[in-house]
Structures are given as structure tokens and as C-alpha cells.
Amino acid sequence: MKSRIRIDHHPNPIVDAMIDEYAQRKVRGMTPRDLGLMLYPNATPVSFSQVPPDVIADHLNRYTQSDLETGQFLEVLPGKYTFIMSHDTKKRKESEQENT
């Protein structure tokens, strides 16, 4: 059975809102590499030119070449990669979803 993450809330909703705002500002200031290493601390950042062609081809189904070049690939396990998109890519993709 999966464990659920318990989210603590401050008794004062204003403090909760302040914490949320601070967290959003902190994350918006992080690079894709920083975000990736926060999510996957044991991963190895991989430059775009070093990512295997089959991984690039798979990601081109969801992202543009430019997206892949401005984001960050990480090798999370030997031969297993994940991609962290840039803030600009995230905004564009969210906008595209809203318009569909």
C-alpha cells in the first residue's frame, strides 16, 4: 500500500499563503539543473550532446529541439534518463493546454 504524504497546514491561513508564495519564488529562481538535483539528488546531470539519440528521439515526441536544449537531462539510474523542462517551456506548455 502506498503511503500518503501528510501536508501540515499552519493554523493561520495567511502564514500558509506566505509559505506557498516563498516556495514558488524559490522554485522559479532555480535552473532546470537545480530542480532536477533537488528532485533526484543522486542523479547525474547530462549535457544535451551526451544524451543517447534514442532518448532524444523519444522526448522529441513531447518537446521541441529548443526545449530539450534549454532544459536538463539527468541520468537517474544507469541508462535511465529524465528531463526537467525550463520555466519558459513549462509556461508555454501550460498555455497550450489551456487553449485546447
Coordinates of C-alpha atoms in Angstrom, one line a residue:
M1 CA 0.0 0.0 0.0
K2 CA 1.3 3.4 -0.9
S3 CA 1.9 5.8 1.9
R4 CA 0.3 9.2 1.6
I5 CA 2.3 12.4 2.2
R6 CA 0.8 14.3 5.1
I7 CA 0.7 18.1 4.4
D8 CA 0.9 20.2 7.6
H9 CA -1.1 23.4 7.5
H10 CA -0.4 26.3 9.7
P11 CA -3.3 27.4 11.9
N12 CA -3.2 30.8 10.3
P13 CA -4.1 30.7 6.6
I14 CA -2.1 33.9 6.0
V15 CA 1.1 32.1 7.1
D16 CA 0.3 29.2 4.8
A17 CA -0.1 31.6 1.9
M18 CA 3.2 33.3 2.7
I19 CA 5.0 29.9 2.8
D20 CA 3.4 28.9 -0.5
E21 CA 4.5 32.2 -2.1
Y22 CA 8.0 31.9 -0.8
A23 CA 8.3 28.3 -2.1
Q24 CA 7.0 29.4 -5.5
R25 CA 9.6 32.2 -5.7
K26 CA 12.4 29.9 -4.6
V27 CA 11.4 27.3 -7.3
R28 CA 11.0 29.9 -10.0
G29 CA 14.6 31.1 -9.3
M30 CA 16.0 27.6 -9.8
T31 CA 17.6 26.3 -13.0
P32 CA 16.3 23.1 -14.5
R33 CA 19.6 21.5 -13.3
D34 CA 18.9 22.8 -9.7
L35 CA 15.4 21.5 -9.8
G36 CA 16.5 18.1 -11.2
L37 CA 19.1 17.6 -8.5
M38 CA 16.6 18.6 -5.8
L39 CA 14.2 16.0 -7.1
Y40 CA 16.8 13.4 -7.9
P41 CA 19.8 14.1 -5.6
N42 CA 21.7 11.0 -6.7
A43 CA 21.2 11.7 -10.4
T44 CA 24.0 12.8 -12.8
P45 CA 23.3 15.8 -15.0
V46 CA 24.0 15.1 -18.6
S47 CA 24.6 17.7 -21.3
F48 CA 22.3 17.6 -24.3
S49 CA 25.1 16.5 -26.6
Q50 CA 25.8 13.5 -24.4
V51 CA 22.2 12.2 -24.2
P52 CA 21.7 9.0 -26.2
P53 CA 19.9 9.6 -29.6
D54 CA 17.1 7.2 -28.7
V55 CA 16.3 9.2 -25.6
I56 CA 16.3 12.5 -27.6
A57 CA 14.0 10.9 -30.2
D58 CA 11.6 9.8 -27.5
H59 CA 11.5 13.2 -25.9
L60 CA 11.0 14.9 -29.3
N61 CA 7.5 13.4 -29.3
R62 CA 6.7 15.8 -26.4
Y63 CA 9.1 18.7 -26.6
T64 CA 10.8 20.8 -29.3
Q65 CA 14.5 20.6 -30.0
S66 CA 14.9 24.0 -28.4
D67 CA 13.0 22.8 -25.3
L68 CA 15.4 19.9 -24.9
E69 CA 18.5 22.2 -25.4
T70 CA 17.3 24.7 -22.7
G71 CA 16.1 22.0 -20.2
Q72 CA 18.2 19.5 -18.3
F73 CA 18.6 15.8 -18.8
L74 CA 19.6 13.7 -15.8
E75 CA 20.7 10.1 -15.6
V76 CA 18.7 8.8 -12.7
L77 CA 19.8 5.2 -13.0
P78 CA 22.3 3.6 -15.3
G79 CA 20.8 4.1 -18.8
K80 CA 17.6 5.7 -17.4
Y81 CA 17.1 9.4 -18.1
T82 CA 14.6 12.0 -17.0
F83 CA 14.1 15.5 -18.4
I84 CA 13.5 18.7 -16.5
M85 CA 12.0 21.5 -18.6
S86 CA 12.9 25.1 -18.4
H87 CA 10.4 27.6 -16.8
D88 CA 9.7 29.1 -20.3
T89 CA 8.9 25.7 -21.7
K90 CA 6.6 25.0 -18.7
K91 CA 4.7 28.3 -19.2
R92 CA 4.3 27.6 -23.0
K93 CA 3.0 24.1 -22.4
E94 CA 0.6 25.2 -19.8
S95 CA -0.7 27.9 -22.1
E96 CA -1.1 25.4 -24.9
Q97 CA -3.1 23.1 -22.7
E98 CA -5.4 26.0 -21.6
N99 CA -6.0 26.8 -25.3
T100 CA -7.1 23.3 -26.2

